[in-house]
Coordinates of C-alpha atoms and ligand atoms in Angstrom, one line a residue:
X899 CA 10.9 29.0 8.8
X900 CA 9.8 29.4 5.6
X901 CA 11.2 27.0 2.8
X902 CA 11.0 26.4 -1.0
X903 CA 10.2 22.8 -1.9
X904 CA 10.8 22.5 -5.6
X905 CA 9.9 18.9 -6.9
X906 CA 11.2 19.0 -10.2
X907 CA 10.7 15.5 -12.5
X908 CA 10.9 13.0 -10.0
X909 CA 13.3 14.0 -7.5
X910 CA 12.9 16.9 -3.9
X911 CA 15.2 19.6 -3.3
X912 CA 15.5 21.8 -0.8
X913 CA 16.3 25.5 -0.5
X914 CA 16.0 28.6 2.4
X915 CA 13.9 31.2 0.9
X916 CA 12.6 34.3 2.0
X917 CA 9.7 34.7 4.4
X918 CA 6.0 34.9 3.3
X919 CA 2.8 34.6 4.8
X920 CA 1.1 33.1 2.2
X921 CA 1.7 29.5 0.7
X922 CA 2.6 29.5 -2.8
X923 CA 2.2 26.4 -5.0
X924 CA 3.8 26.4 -9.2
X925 CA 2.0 23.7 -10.8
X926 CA 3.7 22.8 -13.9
X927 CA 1.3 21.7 -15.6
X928 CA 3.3 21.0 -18.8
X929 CA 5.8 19.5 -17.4
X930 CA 4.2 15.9 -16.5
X931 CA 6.3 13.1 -18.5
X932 CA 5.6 10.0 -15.7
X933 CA 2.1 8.4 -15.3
X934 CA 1.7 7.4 -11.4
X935 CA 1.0 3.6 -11.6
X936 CA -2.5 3.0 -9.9
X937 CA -0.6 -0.3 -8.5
X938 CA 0.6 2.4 -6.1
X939 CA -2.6 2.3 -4.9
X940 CA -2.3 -1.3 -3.7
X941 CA -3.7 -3.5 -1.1
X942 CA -2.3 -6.0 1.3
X943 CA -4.3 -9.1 2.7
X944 CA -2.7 -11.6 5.5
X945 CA -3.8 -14.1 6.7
X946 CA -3.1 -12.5 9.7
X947 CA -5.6 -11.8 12.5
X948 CA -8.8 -11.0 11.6
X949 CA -7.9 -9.8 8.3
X950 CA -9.1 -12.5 6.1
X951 CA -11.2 -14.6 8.3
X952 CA -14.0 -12.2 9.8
X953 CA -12.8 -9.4 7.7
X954 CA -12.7 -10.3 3.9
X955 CA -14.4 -14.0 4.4
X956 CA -17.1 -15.4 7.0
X957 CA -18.1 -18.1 4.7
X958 CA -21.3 -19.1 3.1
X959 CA -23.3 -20.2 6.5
X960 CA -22.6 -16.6 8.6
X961 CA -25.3 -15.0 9.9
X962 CA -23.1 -11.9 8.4
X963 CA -24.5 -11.3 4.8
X964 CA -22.2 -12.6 2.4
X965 CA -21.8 -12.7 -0.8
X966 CA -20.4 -16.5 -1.3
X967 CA -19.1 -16.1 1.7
X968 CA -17.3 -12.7 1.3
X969 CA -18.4 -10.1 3.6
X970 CA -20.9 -8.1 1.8
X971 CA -20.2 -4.9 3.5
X972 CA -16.9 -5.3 3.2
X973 CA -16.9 -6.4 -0.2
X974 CA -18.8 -3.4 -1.4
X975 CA -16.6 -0.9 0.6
X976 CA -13.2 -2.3 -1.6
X977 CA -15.1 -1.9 -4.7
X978 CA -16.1 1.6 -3.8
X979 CA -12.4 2.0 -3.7
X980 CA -11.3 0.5 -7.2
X981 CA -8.6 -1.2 -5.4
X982 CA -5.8 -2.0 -8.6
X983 CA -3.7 -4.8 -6.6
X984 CA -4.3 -7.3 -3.9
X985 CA -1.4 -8.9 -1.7
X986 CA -2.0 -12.5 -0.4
X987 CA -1.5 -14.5 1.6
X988 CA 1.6 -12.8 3.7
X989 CA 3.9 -11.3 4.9
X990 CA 5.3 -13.8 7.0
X991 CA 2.4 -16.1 6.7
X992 CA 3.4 -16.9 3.0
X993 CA 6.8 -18.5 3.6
X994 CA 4.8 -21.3 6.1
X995 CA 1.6 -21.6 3.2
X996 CA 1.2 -24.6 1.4
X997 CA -1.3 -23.6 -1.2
X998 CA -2.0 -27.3 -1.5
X999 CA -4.1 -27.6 1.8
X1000 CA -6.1 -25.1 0.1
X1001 CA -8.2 -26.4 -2.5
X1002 CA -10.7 -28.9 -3.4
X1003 CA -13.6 -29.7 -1.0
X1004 CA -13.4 -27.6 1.9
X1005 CA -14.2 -30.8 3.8
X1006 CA -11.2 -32.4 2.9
X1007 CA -9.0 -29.1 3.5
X1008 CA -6.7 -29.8 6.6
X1009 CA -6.0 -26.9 9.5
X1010 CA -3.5 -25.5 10.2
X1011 CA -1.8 -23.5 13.0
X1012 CA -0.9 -19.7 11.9
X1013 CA 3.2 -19.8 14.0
X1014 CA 3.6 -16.4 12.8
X1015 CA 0.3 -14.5 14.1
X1016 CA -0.8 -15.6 17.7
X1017 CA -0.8 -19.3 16.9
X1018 CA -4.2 -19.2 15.5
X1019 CA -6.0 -22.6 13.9
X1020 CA -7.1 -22.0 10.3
X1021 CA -9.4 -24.4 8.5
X1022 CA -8.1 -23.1 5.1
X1023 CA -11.4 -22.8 3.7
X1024 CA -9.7 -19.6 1.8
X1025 CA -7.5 -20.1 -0.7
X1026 CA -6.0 -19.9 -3.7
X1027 CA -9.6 -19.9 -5.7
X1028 CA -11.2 -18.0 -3.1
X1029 CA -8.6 -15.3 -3.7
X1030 CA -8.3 -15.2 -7.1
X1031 CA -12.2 -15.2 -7.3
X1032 CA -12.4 -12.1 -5.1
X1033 CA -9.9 -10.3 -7.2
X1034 CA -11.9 -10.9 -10.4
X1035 CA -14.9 -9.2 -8.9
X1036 CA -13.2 -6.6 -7.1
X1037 CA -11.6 -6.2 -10.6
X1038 CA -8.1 -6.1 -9.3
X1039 CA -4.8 -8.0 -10.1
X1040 CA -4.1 -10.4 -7.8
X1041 CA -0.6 -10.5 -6.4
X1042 CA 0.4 -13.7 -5.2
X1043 CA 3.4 -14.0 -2.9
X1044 CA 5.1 -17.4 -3.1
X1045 CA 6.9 -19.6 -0.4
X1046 CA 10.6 -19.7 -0.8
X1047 CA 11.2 -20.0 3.1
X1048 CA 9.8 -23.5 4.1
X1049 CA 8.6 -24.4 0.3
X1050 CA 9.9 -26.3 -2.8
X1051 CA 10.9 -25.1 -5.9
X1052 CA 8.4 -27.9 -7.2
X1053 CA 5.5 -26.2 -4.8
X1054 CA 6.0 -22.9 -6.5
X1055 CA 6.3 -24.3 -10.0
X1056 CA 3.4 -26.0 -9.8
X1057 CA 0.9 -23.5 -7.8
X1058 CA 1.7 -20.9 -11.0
X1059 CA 0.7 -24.0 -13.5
X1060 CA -2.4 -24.5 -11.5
X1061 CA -2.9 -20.6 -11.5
X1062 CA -1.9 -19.9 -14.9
X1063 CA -1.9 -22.8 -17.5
X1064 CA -5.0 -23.5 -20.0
X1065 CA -3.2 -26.5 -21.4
X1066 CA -3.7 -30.0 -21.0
X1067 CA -1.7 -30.4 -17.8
X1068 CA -1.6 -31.6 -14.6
X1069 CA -1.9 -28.5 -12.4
X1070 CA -4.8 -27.0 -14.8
X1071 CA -6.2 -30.2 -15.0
X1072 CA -6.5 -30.3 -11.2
X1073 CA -7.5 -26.4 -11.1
X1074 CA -10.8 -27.9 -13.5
X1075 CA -11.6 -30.6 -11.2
X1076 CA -12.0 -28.0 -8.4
X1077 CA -14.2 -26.1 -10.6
X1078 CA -12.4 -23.5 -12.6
X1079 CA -12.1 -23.9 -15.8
X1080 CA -10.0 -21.0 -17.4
X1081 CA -6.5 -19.5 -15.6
X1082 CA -6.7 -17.1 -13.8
X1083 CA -5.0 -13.8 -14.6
X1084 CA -2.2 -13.5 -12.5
X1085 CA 0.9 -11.3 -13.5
X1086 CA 2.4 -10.3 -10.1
X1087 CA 4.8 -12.8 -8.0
X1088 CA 6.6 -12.3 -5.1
X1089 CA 9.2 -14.8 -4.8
X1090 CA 9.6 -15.0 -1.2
X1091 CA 8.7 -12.2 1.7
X1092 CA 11.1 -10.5 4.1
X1093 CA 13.8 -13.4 2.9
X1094 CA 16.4 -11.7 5.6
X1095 CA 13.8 -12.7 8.2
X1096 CA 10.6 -14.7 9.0
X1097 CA 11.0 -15.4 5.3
X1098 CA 14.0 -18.0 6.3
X1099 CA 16.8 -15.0 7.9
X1100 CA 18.8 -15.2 4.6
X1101 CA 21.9 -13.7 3.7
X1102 CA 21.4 -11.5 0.3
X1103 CA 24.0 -13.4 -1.6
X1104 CA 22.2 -16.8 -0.2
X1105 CA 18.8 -15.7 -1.4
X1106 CA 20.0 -14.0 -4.4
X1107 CA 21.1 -17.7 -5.8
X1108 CA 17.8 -18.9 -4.1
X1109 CA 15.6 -16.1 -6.2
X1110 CA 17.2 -17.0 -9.4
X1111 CA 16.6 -20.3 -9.5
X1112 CA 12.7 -20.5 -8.3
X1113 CA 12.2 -17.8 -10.7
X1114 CA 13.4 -20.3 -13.5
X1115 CA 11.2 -22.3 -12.5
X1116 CA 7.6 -20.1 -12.4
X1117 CA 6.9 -20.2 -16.0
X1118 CA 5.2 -17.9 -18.5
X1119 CA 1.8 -20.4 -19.4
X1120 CA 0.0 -19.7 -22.9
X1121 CA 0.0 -15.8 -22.5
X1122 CA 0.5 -15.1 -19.3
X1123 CA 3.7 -13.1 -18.3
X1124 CA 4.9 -13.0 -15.0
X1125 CA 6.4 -10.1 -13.6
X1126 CA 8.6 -11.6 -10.8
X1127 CA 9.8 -9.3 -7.0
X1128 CA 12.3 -10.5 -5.3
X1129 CA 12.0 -9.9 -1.3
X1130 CA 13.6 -6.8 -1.0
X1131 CA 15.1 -4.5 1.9
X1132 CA 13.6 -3.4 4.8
X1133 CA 14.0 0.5 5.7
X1134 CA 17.9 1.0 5.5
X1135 CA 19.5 -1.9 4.6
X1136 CA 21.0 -0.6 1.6
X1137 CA 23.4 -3.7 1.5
X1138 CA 20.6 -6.1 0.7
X1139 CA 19.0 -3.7 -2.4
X1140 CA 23.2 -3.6 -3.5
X1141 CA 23.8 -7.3 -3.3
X1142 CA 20.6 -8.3 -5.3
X1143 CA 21.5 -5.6 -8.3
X1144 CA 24.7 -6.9 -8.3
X1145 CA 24.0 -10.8 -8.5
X1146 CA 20.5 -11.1 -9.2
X1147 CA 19.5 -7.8 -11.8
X1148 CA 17.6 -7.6 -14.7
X1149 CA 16.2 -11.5 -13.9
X1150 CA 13.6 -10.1 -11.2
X1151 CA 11.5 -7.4 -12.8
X1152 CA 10.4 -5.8 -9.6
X1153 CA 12.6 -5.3 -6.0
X1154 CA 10.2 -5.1 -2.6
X1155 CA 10.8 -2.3 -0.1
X1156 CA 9.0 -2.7 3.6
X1157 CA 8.9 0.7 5.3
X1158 CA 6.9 1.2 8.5
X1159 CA 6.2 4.6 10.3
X1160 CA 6.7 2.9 13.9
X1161 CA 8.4 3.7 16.6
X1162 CA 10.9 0.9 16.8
X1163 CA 10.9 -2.8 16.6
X1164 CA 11.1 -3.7 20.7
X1165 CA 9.0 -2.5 23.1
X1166 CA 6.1 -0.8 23.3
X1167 CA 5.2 1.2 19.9
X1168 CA 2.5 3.7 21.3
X1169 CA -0.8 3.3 21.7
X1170 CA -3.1 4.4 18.2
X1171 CA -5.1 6.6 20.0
X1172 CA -3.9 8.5 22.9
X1173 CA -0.4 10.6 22.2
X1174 CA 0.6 14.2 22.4
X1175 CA 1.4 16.7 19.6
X1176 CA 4.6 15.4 19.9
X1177 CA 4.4 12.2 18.8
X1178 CA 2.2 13.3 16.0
X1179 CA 4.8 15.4 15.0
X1180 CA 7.2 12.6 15.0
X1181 CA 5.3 10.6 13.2
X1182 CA 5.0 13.0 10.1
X1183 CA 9.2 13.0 10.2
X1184 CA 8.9 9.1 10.9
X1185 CA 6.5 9.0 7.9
X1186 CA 8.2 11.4 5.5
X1187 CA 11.7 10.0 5.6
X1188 CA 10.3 7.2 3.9
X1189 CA 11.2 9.5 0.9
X1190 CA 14.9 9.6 1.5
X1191 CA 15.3 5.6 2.0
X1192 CA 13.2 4.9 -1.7
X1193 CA 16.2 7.7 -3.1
X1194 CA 18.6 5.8 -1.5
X1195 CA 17.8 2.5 -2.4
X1196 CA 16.8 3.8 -6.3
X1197 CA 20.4 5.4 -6.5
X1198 CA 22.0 2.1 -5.8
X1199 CA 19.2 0.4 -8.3
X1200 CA 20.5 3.5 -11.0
X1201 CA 24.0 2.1 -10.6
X1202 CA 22.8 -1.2 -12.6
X1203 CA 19.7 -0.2 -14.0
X1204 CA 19.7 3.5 -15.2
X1205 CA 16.7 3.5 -17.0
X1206 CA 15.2 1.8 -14.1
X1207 CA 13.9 -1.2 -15.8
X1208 CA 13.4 -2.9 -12.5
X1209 CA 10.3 -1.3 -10.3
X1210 CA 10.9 -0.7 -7.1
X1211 CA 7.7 -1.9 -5.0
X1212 CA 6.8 -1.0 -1.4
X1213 CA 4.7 -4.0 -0.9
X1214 CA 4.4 -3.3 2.5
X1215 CA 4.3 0.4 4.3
X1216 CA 1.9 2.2 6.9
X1217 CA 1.7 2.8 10.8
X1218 CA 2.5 0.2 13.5
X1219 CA 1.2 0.8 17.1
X1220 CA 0.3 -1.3 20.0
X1221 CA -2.1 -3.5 19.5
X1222 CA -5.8 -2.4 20.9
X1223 CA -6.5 -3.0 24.6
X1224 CA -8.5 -6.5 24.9
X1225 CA -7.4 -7.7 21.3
X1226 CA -6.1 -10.8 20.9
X1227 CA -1.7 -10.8 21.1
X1228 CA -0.3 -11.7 17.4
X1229 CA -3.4 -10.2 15.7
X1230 CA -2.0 -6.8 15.2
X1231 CA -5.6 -5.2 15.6
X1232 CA -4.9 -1.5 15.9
X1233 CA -7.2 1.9 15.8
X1234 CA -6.3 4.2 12.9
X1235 CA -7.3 7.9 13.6
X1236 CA -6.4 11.4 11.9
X1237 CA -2.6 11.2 12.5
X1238 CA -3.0 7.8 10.2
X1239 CA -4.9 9.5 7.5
X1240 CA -1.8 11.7 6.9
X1241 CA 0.7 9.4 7.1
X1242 CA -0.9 7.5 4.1
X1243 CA -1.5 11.0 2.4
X1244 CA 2.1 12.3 3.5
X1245 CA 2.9 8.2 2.1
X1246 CA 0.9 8.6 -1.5
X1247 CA 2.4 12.2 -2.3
X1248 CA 6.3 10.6 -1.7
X1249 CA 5.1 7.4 -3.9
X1250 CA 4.2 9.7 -6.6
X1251 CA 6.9 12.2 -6.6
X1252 CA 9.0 8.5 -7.1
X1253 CA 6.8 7.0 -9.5
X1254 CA 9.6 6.7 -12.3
X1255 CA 10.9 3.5 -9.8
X1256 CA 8.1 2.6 -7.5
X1257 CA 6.1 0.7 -9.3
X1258 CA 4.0 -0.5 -6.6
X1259 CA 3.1 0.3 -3.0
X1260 CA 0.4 -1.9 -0.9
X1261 CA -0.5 -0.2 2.6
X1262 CA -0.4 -2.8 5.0
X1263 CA -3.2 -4.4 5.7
X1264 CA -6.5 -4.0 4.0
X1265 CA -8.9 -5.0 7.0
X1266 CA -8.2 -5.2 11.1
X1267 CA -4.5 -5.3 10.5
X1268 CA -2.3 -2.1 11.4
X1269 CA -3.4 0.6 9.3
X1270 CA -6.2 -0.6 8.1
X1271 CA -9.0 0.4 5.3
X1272 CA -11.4 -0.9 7.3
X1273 CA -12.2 -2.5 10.9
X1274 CA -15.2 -5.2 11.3
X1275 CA -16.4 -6.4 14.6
X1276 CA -16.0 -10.1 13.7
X1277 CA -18.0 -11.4 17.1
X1278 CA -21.1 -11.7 14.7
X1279 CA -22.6 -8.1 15.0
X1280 CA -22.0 -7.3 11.6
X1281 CA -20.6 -3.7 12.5
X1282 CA -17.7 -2.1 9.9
X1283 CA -16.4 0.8 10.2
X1284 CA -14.7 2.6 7.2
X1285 CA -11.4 4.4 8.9
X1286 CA -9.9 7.9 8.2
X1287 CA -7.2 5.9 5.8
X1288 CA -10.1 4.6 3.8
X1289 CA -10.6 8.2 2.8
X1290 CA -7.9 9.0 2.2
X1291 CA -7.6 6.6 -0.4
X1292 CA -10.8 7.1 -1.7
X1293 CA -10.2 10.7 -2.2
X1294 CA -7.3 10.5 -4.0
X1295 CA -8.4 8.0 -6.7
X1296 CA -8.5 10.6 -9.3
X1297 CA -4.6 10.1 -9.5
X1298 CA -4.6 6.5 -10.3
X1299 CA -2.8 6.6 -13.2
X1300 CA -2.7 10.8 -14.2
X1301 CA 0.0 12.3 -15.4
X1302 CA 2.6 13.7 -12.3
X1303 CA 2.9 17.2 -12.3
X1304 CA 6.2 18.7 -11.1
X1305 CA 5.7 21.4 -8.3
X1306 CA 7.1 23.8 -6.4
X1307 CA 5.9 24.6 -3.1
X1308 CA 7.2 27.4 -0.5
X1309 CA 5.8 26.5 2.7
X1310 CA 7.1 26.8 6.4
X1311 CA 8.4 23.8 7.7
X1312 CA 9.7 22.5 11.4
X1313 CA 11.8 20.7 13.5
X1314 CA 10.6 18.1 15.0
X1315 CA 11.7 15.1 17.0
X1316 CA 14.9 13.0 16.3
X1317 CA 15.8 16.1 14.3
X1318 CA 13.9 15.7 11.3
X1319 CA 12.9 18.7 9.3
X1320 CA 9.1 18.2 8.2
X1321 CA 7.5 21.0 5.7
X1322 CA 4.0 21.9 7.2
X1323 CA 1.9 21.8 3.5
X1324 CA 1.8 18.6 1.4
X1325 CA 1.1 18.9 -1.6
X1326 CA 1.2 16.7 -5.1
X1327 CA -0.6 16.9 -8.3
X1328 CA -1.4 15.5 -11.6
X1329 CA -3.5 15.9 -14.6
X1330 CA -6.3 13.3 -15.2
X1331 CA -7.2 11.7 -18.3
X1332 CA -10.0 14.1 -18.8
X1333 CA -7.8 17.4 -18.7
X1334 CA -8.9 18.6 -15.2
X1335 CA -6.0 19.2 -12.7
X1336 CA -5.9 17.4 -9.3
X1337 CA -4.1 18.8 -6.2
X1338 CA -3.8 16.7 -2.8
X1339 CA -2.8 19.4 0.0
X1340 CA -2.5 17.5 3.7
X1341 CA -1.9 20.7 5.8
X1342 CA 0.0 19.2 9.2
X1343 CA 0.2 21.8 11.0
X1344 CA -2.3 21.4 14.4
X1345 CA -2.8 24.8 14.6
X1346 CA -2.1 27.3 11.6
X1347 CA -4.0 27.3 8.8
X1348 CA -2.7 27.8 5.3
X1349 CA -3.3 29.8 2.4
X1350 CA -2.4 28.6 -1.1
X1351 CA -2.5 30.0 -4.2
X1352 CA -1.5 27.9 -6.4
X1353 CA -0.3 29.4 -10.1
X1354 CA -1.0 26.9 -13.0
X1355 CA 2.6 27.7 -15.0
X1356 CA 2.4 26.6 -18.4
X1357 CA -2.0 25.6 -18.9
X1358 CA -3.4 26.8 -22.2
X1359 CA -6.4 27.9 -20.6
X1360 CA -8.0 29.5 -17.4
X1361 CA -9.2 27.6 -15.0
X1362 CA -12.8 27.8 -14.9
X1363 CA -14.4 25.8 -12.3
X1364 CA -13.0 23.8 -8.3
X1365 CA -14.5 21.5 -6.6
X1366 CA -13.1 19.4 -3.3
X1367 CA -13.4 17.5 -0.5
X1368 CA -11.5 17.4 2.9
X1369 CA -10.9 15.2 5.7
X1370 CA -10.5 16.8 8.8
X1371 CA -11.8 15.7 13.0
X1372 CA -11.8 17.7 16.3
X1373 CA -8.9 16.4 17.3
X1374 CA -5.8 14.6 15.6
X1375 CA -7.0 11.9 17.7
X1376 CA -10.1 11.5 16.2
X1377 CA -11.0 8.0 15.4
X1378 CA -14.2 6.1 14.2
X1379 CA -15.8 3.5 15.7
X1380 CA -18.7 1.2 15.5
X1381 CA -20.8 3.5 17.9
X1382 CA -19.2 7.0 15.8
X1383 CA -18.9 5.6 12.2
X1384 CA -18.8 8.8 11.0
X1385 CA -16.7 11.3 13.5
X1386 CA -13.5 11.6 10.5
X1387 CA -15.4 11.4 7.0
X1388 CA -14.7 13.4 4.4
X1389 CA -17.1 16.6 3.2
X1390 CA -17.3 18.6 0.6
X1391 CA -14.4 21.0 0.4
X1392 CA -15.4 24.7 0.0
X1393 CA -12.5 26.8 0.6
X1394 CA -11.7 27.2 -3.0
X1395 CA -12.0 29.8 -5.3
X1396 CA -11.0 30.9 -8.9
X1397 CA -10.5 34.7 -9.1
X1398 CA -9.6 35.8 -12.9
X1399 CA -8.1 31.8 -13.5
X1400 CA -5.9 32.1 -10.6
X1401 CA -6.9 29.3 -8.1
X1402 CA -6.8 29.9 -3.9
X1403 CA -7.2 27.6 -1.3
X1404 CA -8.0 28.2 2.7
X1405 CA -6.7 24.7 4.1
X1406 CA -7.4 24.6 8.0
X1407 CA -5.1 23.5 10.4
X1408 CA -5.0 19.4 10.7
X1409 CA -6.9 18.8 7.1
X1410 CA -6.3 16.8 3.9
X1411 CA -7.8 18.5 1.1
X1412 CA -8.2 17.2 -2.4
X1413 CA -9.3 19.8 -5.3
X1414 CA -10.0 19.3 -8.8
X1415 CA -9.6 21.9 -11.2
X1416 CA -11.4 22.2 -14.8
Ligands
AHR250 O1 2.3 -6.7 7.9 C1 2.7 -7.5 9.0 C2 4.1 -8.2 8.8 O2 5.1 -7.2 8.7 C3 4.2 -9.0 7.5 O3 3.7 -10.3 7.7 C4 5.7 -9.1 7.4 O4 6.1 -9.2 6.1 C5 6.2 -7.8 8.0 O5 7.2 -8.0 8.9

């Protein structure tokens, strides 16, 4: 069936249209009012797994090059990506961190066990500065997320004046004994994780009191100013996003969201690798309903907040499937193929249709953690792989803060499993700071191609010259590996053409395109 999508400012509706063989996309390209934060962009590290130790840090004595003791390869791959935001140290971790076992000598730093993810011992030799040093040359803003579960309001208080204060105190005074001498920047602070669960299973009116008063607590140093999330909802639980409007408001400026595509929380989830068309399918529905919960959960926000002062952010979102074969329980180690590389582009186009609220969004987790940016073989081989979500993001970095265009897009669309509706095209766009138009088109469909002709309503001149790149594989299954680095990588994109300023696009079946127009 054929359908009109017509995404108008920031909000989707739908209408049955005629049939038409043909894809037809309306850019309005003077329409765009909302910038799309590049924070939407974001990053999520845990230590969790592999993720920090053997992913981001092997230390300075690894065999692995290193650049003081960051993973070269690794390092160089996240700059590559201009990564905006960083989230450390958890997730669940957070609310059991002490930041104080952390610093100073690495010597003196005492181990700990990791309760939340397999048990693991950690020596702590990363922390706090070995953090907020990577984020300064990754050039990103470090997004600290603080304990509220098992910590003090004193431990908080006083980790943001060792972060954060240049005066003659005791915290920054400490911080220079250890080495660094200036504050870091730090803006963003979660103030507790997942508060309703492994973040001390909290009522919302409970940790509504709790937020407001740690918050009083974390204070602006010399020029810093905080911008402070409370833990927010997960998926549905509208109740939770209600409750903290109502008695918390305007005193957090930012509200979390935690949205997987997964299966369900018990029981096996699927393997990564090896599912039919159906469960593909599902997961595009799984994926895209995403959009109704953030409209949901901003409605309630509008109720208190109608010129949505407080950002929603979806500090945590992506795919969650078994864990691979051999891997160690806890470490959440999964494969990330084609299917994952459109949920995160099916992900970015919802994030920016909503970018008047969400503020933020950080893909869970940035290396060897559920979807990943990037898998390492940590046994000392020094093999990484970029995956098919890298690309993703990396080919969509032109829309880090552009300008979001409003759209409309007749495509077909289908039913899929658990009766959800999905359309089979895509699409989003946004003008750049340098006048060109770029267009993200993630065609779903595993067999039909599509062709679009997109009309540029309201452009004060013809479109002169496209270029693009695309992702596509064999097979929706298509993965890479350390043997097949390179079997889903992007290429240039050459089904594009201009014809008297009018712009067409051939997107084959199972592809993410990305085009920019001058
Ligand atoms: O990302 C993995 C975990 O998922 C996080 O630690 C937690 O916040 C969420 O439940």
């Amino acid at each position: 069936m054929k359908r009109i999508f017509t995404i108008i400012a920031l909000t989707a509706t739908l209408s049955v249209a005629a049939l038409a063989n043909d894809t037809k996309v309306t850019i309005h390209a003077d329409r765009g009012t909302q910038k799309i934060h590049k924070e939407i962009y974001g990053q999520f590290a845990e230590h969790l797994g592999t993720c920090i130790y053997g992913g981001l840090w092997v230390g300075e004595d690894s065999p692995i090059p290193n650049i003081n003791g960051y993973r070269k390869d690794v390092f160089d791959a996240l700059k590559a990506l201009q990564i905006p935001v960083l989230r450390w140290p958890g997730g669940c971790f957070a609310d059991e961190y002490h930041w104080t076992d952390g610093i100073g000598p690495k010597e003196n730093r005492p181990k700990m066990q990791n309760n939340n993810w397999g048990g693991t011992i950690e020596d702590n030799s990363f922390g706090t500065h070995e953090f907020l040093n990577l984020c300064e040359m990754l050039e990103c803003e470090p997004y600290i997320s603080g304990n509220v579960g098992s910590g003090t309001v004193e431990e908080l208080a006083k980790w943001v004046e060792y972060m954060t204060s240049d005066g003659d105190t005791p915290m920054a005074n400490l911080r220079r004994k250890n080495g660094r001498e200036k504050s870091w920047n730090v803006k963003f602070l979660g103030v507790g994780n997942e508060s309703w669960g492994c973040g001390g299973s909290m009522r919302p009116e409970y940790y509504g009191d709790l937020f407001r008063r740690y918050s009083t607590y974390c204070r602006n140093y010399d020029n810093h100013r905080l911008y402070k999330i409370a833990s927010g909802a997960s998926d549905y639980d509208y109740n939770w996003t209600r409750v903290m409007m109502n008695n918390v408001g305007g005193i957090m400026n930012g509200l979390s969201l935690h949205y997987y595509t997964v299966p369900g929380w018990s029981g096996s989830k699927g393997s990564a690798t090896n599912f039919s068309n159906d469960d593909y399918y599902w997961t595009m529905g799984k994926c895209l309903e995403i959009e109704d919960v953030i409209s949901i959960h901003s409605s309630i926000m509008d109720e208190k907040d109608p010129e949505k002062k407080i950002g929603l952010l979806v500090d945590e979102w992506g795919t969650w499937w078994d864990e691979e074969p051999g891997t160690i329980s806890g470490h959440l180690y999964q494969q990330n193929c084609l299917r994952d590389a459109f949920v995160a582009a099916l992900s970015l186009n919802v994030f920016h249709r909503h970018t008047d609220r969400v503020r933020m969004a950080n893909i869970a987790q940035v290396v060897n953690v559920l979807q990943a940016m990037i898998l390492t073989d940590t046994k000392g081989t020094g093999h990484m792989v970029l995956t098919p979500s890298y690309h993703v993001f990396s080919m969509y970095k032109d829309f880090q803060e552009a300008t979001y265009l409003p759209i409309d897009v007749a495509t077909d669309s289908m039913k899929v499993r658990d009766n959800r509706t999905i359309p089979l095209l895509s699409v989003s766009a946004a003008r750049t700071a340098d006048g060109s138009i770029v267009v993200a088109m993630a065609n779903v469909s595993l067999d039909s191609d599509q062709n679009v002709s997109l009309a540029l309503d309201g452009l004060n001149k013809k479109a002169s010259a496209v270029s693009g790149t695309i992702l596509t594989a064999n097979a929706v299954t298509d993965y890479n590996d350390f043997a097949h680095p390179n079997r889903v990588s992007p290429a240039e994109f050459k089904g594009a053409k201009i014809a008297k300023g009018a712009v067409t696009a051939k997107v084959p079946a199972k592809s993410i395109v990305v085009i920019k127009i001058k």
